[in-house]
Coordinates of C-alpha atoms and ligand atoms in Angstrom, one line a residue:
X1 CA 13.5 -98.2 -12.5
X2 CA 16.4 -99.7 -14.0
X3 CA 18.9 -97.8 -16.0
X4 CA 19.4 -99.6 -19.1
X5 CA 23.2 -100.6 -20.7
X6 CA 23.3 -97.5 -22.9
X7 CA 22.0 -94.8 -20.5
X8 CA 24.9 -97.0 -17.8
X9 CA 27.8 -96.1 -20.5
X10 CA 27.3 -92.6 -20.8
X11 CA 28.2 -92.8 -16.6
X12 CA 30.7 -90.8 -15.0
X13 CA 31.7 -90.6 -11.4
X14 CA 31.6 -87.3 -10.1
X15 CA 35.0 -86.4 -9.3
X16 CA 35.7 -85.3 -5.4
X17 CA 32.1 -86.7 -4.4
X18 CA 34.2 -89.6 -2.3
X19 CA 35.8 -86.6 -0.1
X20 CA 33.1 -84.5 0.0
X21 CA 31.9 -84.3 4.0
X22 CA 28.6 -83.7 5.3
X23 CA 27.6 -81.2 8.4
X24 CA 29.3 -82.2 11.4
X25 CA 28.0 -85.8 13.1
X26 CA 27.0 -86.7 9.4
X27 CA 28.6 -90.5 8.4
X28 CA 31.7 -89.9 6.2
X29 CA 30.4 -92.3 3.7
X30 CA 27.0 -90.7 2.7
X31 CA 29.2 -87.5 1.7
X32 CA 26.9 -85.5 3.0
X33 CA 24.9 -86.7 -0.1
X34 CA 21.5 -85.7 1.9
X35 CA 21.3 -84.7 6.1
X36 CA 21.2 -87.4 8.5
X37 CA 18.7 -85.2 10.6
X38 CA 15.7 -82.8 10.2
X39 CA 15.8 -79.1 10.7
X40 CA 11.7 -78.3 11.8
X41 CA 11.1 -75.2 11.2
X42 CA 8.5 -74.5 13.6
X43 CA 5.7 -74.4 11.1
X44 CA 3.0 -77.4 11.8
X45 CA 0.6 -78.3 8.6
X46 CA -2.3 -80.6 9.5
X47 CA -4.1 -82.4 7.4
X48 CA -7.5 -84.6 8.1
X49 CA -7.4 -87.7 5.7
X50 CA -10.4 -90.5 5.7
X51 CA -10.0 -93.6 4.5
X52 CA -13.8 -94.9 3.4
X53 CA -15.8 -96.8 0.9
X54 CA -16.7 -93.7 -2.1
X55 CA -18.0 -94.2 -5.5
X56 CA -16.2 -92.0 -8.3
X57 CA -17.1 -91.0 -11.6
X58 CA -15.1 -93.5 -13.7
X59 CA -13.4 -91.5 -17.0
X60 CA -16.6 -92.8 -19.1
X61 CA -18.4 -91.1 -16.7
X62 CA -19.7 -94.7 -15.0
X63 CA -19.7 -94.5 -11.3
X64 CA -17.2 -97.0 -9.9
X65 CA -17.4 -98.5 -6.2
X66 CA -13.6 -98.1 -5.2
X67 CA -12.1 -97.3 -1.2
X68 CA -10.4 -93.5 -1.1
X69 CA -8.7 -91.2 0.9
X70 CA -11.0 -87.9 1.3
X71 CA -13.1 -89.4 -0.9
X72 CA -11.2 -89.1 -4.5
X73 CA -9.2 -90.9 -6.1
X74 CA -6.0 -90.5 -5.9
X75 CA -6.5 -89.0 -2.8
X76 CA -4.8 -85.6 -1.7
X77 CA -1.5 -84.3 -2.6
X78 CA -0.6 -83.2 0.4
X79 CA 1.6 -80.1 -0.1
X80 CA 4.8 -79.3 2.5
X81 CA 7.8 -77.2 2.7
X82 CA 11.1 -78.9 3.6
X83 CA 11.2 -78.5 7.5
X84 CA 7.6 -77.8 7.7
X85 CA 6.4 -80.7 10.3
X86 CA 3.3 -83.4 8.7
X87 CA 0.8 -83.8 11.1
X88 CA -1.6 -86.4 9.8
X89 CA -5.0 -87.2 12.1
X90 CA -6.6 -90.1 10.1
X91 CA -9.6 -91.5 10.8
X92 CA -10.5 -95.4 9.8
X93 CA -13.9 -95.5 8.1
X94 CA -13.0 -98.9 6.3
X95 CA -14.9 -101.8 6.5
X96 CA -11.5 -103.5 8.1
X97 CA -8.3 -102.4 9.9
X98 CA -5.9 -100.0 7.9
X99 CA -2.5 -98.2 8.5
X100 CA -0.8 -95.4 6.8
X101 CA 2.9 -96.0 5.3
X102 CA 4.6 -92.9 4.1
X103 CA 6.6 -94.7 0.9
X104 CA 10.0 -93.1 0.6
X105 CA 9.7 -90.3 3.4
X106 CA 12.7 -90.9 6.1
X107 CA 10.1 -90.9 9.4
X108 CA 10.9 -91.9 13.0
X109 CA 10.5 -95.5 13.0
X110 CA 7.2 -95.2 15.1
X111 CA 5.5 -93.2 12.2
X112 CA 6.2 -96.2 9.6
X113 CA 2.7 -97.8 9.4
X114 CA 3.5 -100.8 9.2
X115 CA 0.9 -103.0 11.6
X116 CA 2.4 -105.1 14.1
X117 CA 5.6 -103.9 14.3
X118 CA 5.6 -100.1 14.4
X119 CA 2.0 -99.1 15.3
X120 CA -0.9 -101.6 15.7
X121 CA -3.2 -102.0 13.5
X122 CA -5.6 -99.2 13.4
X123 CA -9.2 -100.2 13.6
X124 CA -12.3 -99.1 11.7
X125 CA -13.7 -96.1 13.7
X126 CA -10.4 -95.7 15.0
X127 CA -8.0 -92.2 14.4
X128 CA -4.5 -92.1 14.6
X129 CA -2.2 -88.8 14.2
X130 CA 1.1 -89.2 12.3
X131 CA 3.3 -86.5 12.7
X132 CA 7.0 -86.0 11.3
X133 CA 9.4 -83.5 9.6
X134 CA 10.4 -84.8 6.3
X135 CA 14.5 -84.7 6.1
X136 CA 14.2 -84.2 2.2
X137 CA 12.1 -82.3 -0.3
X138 CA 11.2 -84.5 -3.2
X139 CA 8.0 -86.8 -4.3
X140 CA 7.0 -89.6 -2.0
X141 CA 3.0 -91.3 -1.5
X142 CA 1.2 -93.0 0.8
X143 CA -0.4 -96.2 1.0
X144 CA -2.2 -98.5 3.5
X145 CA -0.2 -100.9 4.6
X146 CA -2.2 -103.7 5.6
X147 CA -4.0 -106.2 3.2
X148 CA -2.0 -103.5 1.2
X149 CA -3.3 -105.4 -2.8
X150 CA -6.3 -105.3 -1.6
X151 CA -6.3 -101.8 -0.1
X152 CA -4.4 -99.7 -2.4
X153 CA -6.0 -101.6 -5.6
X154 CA -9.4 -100.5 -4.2
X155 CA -8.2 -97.1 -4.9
X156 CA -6.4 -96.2 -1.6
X157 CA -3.4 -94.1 -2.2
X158 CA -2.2 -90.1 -2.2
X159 CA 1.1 -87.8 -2.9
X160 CA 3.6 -86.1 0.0
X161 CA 5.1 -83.5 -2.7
X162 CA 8.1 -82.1 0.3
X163 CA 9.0 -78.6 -1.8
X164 CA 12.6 -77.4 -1.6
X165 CA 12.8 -74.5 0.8
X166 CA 13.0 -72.2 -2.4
X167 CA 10.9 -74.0 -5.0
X168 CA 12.6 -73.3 -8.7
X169 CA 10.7 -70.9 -10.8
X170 CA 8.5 -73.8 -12.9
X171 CA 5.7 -72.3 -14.7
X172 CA 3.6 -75.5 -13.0
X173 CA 4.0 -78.6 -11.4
X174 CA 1.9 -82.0 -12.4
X175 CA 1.3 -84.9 -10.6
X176 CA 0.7 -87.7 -12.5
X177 CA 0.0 -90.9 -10.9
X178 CA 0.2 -94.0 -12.9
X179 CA -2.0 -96.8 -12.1
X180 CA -3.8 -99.9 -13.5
X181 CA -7.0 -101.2 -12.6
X182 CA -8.7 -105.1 -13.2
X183 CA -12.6 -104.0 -13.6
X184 CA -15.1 -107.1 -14.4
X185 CA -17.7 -107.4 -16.9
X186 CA -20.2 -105.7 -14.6
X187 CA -17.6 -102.1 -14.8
X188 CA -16.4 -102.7 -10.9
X189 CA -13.3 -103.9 -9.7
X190 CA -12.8 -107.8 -9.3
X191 CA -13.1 -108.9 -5.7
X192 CA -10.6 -111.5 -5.9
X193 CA -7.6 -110.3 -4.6
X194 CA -4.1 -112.3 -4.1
X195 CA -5.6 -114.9 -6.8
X196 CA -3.3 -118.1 -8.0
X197 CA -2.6 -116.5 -11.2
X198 CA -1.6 -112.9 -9.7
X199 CA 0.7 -114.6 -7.2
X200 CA 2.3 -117.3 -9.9
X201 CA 2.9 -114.1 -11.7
X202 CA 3.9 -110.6 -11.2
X203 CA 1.3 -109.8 -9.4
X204 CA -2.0 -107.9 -10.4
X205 CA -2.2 -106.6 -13.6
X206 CA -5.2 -104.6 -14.8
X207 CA -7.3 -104.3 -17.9
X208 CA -7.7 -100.4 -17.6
X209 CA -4.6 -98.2 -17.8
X210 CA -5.4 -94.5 -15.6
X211 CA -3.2 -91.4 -14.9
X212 CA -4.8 -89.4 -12.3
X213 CA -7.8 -92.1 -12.5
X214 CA -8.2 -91.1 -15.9
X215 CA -7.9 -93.3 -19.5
X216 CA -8.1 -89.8 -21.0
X217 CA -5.6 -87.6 -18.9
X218 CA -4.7 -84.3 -20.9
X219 CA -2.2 -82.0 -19.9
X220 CA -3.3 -77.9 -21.5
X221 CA 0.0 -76.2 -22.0
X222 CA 1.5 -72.8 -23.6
X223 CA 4.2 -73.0 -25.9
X224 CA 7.4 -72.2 -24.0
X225 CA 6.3 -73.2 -20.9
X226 CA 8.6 -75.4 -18.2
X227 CA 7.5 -77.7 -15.7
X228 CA 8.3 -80.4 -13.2
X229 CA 5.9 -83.3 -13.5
X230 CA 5.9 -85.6 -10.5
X231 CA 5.5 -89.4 -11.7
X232 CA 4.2 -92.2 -9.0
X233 CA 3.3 -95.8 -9.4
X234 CA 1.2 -97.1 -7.7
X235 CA -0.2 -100.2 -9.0
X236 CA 0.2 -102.9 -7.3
X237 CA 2.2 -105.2 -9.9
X238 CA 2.5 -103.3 -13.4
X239 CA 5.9 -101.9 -14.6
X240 CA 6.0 -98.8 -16.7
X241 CA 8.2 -97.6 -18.8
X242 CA 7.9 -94.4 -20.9
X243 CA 7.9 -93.1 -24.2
X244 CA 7.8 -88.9 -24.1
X245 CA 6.8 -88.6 -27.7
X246 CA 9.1 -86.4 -28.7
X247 CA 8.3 -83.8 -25.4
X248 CA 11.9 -82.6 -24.4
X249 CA 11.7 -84.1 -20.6
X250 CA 15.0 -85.0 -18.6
X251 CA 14.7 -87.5 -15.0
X252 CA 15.8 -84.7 -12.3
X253 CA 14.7 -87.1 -9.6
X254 CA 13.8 -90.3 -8.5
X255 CA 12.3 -91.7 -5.4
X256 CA 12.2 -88.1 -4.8
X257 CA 15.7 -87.1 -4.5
X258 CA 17.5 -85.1 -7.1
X259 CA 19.9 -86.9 -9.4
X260 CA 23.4 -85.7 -10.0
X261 CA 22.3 -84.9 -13.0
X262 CA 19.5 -84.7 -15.7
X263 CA 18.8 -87.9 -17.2
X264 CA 16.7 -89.6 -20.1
X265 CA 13.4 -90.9 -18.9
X266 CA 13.2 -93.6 -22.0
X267 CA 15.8 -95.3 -20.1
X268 CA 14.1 -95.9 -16.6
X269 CA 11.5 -98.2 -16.0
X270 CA 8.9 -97.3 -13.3
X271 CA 8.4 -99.9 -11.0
X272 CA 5.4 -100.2 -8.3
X273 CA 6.7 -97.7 -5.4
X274 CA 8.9 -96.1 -7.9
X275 CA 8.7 -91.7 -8.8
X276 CA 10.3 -90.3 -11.1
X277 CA 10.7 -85.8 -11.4
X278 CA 10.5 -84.9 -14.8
X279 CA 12.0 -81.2 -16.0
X280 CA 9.6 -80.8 -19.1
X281 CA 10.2 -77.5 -22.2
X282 CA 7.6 -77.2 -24.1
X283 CA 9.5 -75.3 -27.4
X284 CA 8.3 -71.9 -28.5
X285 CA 6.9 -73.0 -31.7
X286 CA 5.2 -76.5 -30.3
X287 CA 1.8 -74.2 -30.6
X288 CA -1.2 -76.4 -31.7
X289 CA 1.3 -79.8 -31.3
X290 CA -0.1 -82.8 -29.2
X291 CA 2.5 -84.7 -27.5
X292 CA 1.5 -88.5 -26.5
X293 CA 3.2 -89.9 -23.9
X294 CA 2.9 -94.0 -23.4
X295 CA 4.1 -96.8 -21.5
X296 CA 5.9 -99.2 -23.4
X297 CA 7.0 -101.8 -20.7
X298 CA 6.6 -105.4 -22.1
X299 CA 3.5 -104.4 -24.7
X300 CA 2.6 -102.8 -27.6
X301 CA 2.7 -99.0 -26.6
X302 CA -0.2 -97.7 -24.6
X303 CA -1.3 -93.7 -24.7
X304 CA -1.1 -92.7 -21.1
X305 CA -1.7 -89.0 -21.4
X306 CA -2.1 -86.1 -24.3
X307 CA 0.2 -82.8 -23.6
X308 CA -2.1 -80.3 -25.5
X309 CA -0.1 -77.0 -26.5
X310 CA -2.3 -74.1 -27.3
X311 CA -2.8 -70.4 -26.9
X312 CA -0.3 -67.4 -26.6
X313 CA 3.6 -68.5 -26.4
X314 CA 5.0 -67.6 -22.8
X315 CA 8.7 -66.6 -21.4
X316 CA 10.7 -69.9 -21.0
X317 CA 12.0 -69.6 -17.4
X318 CA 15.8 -69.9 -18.1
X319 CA 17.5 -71.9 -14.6
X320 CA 19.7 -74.6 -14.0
X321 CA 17.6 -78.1 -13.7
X322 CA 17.7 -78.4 -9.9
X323 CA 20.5 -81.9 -9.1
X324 CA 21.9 -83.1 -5.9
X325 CA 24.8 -81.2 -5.1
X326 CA 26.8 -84.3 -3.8
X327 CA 26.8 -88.5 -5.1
X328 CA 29.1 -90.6 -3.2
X329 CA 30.5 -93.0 -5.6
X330 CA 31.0 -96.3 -3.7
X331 CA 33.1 -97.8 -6.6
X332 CA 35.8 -98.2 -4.2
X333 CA 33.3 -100.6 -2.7
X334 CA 32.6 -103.9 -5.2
X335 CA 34.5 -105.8 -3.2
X336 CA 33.0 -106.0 0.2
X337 CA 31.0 -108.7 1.4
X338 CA 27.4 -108.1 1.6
X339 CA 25.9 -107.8 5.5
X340 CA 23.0 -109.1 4.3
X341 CA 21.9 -111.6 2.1
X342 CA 18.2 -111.8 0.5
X343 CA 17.4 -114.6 -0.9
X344 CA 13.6 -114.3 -2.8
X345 CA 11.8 -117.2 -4.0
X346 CA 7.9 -119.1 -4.3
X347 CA 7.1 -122.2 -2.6
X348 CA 4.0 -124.1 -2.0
X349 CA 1.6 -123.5 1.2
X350 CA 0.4 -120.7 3.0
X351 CA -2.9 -118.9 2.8
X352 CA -3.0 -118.3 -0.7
X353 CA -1.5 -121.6 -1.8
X354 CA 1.6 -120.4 -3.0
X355 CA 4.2 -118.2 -0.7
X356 CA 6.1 -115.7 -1.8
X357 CA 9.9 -116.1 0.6
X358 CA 13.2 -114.3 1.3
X359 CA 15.5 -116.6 2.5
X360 CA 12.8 -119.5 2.4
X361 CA 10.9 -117.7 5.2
X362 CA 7.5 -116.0 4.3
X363 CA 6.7 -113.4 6.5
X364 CA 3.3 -114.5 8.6
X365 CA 1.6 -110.8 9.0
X366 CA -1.1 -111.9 11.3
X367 CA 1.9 -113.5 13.3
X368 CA 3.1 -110.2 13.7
X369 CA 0.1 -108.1 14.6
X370 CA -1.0 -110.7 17.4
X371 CA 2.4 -110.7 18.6
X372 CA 1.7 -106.6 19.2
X373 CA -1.7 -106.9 20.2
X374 CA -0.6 -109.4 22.9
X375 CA 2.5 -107.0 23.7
X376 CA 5.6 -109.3 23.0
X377 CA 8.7 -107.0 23.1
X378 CA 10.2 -108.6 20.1
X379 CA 8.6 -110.3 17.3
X380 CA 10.6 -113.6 16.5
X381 CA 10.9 -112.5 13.0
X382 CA 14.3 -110.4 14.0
X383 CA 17.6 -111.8 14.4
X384 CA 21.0 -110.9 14.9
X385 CA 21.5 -111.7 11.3
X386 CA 19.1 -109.1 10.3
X387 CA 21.2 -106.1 11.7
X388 CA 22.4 -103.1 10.4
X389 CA 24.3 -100.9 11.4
X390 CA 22.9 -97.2 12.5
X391 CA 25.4 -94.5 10.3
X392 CA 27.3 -96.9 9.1
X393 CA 28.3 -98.0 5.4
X394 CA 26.3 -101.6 4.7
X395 CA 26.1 -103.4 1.3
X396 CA 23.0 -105.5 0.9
X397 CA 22.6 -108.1 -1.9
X398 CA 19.2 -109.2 -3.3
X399 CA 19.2 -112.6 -5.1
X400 CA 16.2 -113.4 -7.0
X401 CA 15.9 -117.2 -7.2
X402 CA 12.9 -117.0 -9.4
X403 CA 11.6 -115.8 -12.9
X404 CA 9.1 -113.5 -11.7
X405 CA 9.7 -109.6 -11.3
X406 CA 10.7 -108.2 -7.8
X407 CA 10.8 -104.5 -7.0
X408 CA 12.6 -104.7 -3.7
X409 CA 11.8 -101.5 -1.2
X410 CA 13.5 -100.7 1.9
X411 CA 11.5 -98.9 4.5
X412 CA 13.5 -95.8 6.2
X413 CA 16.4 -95.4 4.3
X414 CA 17.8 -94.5 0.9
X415 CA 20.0 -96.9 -1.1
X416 CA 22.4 -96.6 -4.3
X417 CA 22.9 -99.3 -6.9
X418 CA 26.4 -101.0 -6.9
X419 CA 25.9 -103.9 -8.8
X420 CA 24.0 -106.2 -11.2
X421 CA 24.5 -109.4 -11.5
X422 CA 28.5 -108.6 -10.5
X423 CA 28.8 -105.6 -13.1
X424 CA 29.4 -102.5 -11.5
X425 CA 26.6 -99.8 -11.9
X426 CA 26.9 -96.4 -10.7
X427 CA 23.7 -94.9 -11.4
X428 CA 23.8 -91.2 -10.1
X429 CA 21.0 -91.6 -8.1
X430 CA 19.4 -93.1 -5.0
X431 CA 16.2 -95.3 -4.8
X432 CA 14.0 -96.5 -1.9
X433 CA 12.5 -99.3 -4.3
X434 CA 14.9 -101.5 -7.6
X435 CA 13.3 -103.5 -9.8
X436 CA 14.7 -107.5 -9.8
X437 CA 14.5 -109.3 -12.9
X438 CA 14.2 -113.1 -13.6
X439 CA 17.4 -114.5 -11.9
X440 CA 19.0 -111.1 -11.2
X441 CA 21.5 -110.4 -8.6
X442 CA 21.4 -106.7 -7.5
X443 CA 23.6 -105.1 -4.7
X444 CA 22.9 -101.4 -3.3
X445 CA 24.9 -99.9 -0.8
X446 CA 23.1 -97.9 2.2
X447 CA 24.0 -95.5 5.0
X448 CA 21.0 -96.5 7.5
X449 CA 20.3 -93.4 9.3
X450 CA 17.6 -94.2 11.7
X451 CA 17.1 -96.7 14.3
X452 CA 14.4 -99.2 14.4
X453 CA 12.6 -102.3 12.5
X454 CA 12.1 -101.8 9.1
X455 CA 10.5 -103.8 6.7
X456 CA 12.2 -104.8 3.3
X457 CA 9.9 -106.3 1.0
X458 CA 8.8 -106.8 -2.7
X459 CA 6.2 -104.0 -3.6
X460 CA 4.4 -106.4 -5.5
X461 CA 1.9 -106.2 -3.9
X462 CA 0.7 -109.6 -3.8
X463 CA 4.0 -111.1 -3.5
X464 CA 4.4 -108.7 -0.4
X465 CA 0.2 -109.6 1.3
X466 CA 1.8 -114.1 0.4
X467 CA 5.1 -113.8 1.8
X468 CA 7.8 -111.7 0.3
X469 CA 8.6 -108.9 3.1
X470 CA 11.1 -109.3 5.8
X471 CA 13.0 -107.1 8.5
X472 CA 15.9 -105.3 9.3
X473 CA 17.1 -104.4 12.7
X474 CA 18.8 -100.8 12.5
X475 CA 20.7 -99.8 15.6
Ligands
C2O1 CU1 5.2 -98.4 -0.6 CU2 6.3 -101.0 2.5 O1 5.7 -99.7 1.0
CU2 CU1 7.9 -109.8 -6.0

């Protein structure tokens, strides 16, 4: 998501957040903008989740042949309190080997997913448990992360929704997850994956535009009624950017932490990886009104989904749109060298024919899970250059060489926008995951919180599978 120029003007710095201190042990610099540990609560929710070839009723009612979590698609929500502990057992029933990534969620390093350098690869017939304590309520998903365009574009992803420990009194909550889909001629999805033309551009693109897995979604609501929809996308290369058609809705969060304060959804766009928490009033008198709510990224405006008010008026609950109580500024900041320097760009070669590079290396991901499976220590792909420091302040600079789009993620920690193309931005929010335009420069500032190898890559996903995904060295 970017916040646009006009949305950047209306900006202002929270006065005191710079001084603002954490809990005890917390780095200075975060602010104690969110806790650098989990507090478990003792309370253990496990879930059974199946990755396996299904066929689903397509919204026409056609049968499509897709790969899914518990058998639908998207797969669970899977529902937690904040200190409740997520214990995953997850069986493999895919034709090939899988992992599970948990996009967004602060995890021990171990419980990352990513093949070949956190966990290997888990093979079909194979279970694995994943267990962790989420350190923040918010949105996050999960995804395969192997052959990830071809996984989660077969139809492979679900929702984490981690509740705050007193949930605000919304009427309802929605999850809407936004995803495309490139079906043939024959109504099933194109076997070619990674093709020339997705990787010379930004990646897949579909034909078929679903929320919830639907062309049709439609949201039933009474006048008066307030709710938090939770926005995910999960395509693997198409950017959306909406239009609320005239619903009152205000950005609370993004990437599932609260913002510092309510914000105007026309101005984000919703990149691959990206969520966004809407706070959505639906006006006394809206009875019998249909709201449409599109995507207008880069094309004539698409419907996405119908909100549908009908019936008897109900009580508005009346509360404060939930923000994060604390933003550290880090305007103080422009001037400090990056520690790390990422350099993305396409050359020729590699399996697909073109590779997708940071700093002219393409990562080689069967490289890295032979290198596990033959129990090297340290894959080569670390070096001292790629260190960052645990609890301490670190800028990081992403250079986009080429014309293509790049939403850059970082695995494991939260960042904050300082900077595009040199002009100060101080959007009052975090991300795990910024979208790079042609040419763009973009610096972020991060407080890495946890030690271990993470993996920063372009969530693209084809420009991730050809190339584009490196690693950082936290400790
Ligand atoms: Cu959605 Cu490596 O991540
Ligand atoms: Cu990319």
């Amino acid at each position: 998501m970017r916040l646009l120029p006009l949305a950047a003007l209306a900006l202002v710095v929270l006065a005191g957040a710079l001084s603002a201190g954490g809990a005890p042990g917390e780095p200075r610099a975060l602010g104690g903008a969110y806790p650098a540990r989990a507090r478990p609560n003792g309370t253990v929710r496990t879930f059974e989740v199946t990755a396996a070839p299904a066929e689903v009723a397509f919204t026409d009612g056609r049968r499509l042949h897709v790969w899914a979590y518990n058998g639908t698609v998207p797969g669970p929500t899977l529902r937690v309190r904040l200190g409740e502990t997520v214990r995953v057992r997850f069986t493999n029933h895919l034709p090939q080997p899988t992992t599970i990534h948990w996009h967004g969620v602060r995890v021990p390093n171990a419980m990352d997913g990513v093949p070949g350098v956190t966990q290997p690869a888990i093979q079909p017939g194979e279970t694995f448990t994943y267990e962790f304590t989420p350190k923040d309520a918010g949105t996050f998903w999960f995804h395969p992360h192997l052959r990830s365009s071809e996984q989660i574009e077969r139809g492979l992803f679900g929702v984490l929704v981690v509740e705050d420990p007193v949930p605000r009194p919304y009427a309802r909550e929605i999850v809407w997850v936004l995803d495309d889909w490139l079906l043939g001629r024959d109504g099933e999805i194109v076997p070619q994956f990674n093709t020339r033309h997705d990787l010379m551009h930004d990646g897949r693109w579909g034909n078929v535009i679903t929320v919830n897995g639907s062309t049709t979604e439609q949201l039933d609501v009474a006048p008066g009624e307030r709710l938090r929809v939770r926005l995910v996308n999960v395509a693997n290369g198409r950017v959306f950017q909406l239009g609320m058609g005239g619903l009152d809705a205000r950005v609370i969060a993004v990437d599932g932490l609260y913002t510092a304060r309510p914000l105007d959804p026309a101005a984000f766009e919703i990149a691959p990886g990206n969520r966004l928490d809407l706070d959505v009033t639906i006006p006394p008198d809206a009875g019998g009104r249909r709201y449409t709510v599109v995507n207008r990224f880069r094309s004539p405006e698409t419907p996405l989904a119908t909100v549908a008010v009908a019936g008897a008026p109900v009580a508005t609950p009346r509360f404060a749109p939930p923000t994060a109580a604390r933003m550290p500024a880090w305007d103080d900041r422009a001037a400090v060298p990056p520690r790390l320097t990422l350099r993305l760009n396409a050359r020729a070669g590699g399996p697909f024919g073109i590779a997708w590079t940071i700093n002219d290396v393409a990562f080689d991901h069967d490289a890295a899970m032979g290198a596990m499976a033959h129990g090297a220590a340290e894959h080569e792909g670390t070096t001292a250059a790629d260190r960052l420091p645990l609890g301490a302040w670190s800028k990081l600079r992403f250079v986009n060489e080429s014309y293509r789009l790049h939403p850059m993620h970082v695995h494991g920690l939260f960042f904050k926008l300082l900077a595009r193309d040199g002009v100060p931005v101080d959007e009052p929010f975090f991300r795990d995951t910024v979208l790079l335009h042609a040419q763009e420069t973009v610096d972020v500032g991060t407080v890495p919180l946890e030690a271990g190898r993470w993996m920063v890559h372009c969530h693209i996903l084809e420009h991730a599978e050809s190339g584009m995904m490196t690693l950082v060295d936290v400790r």
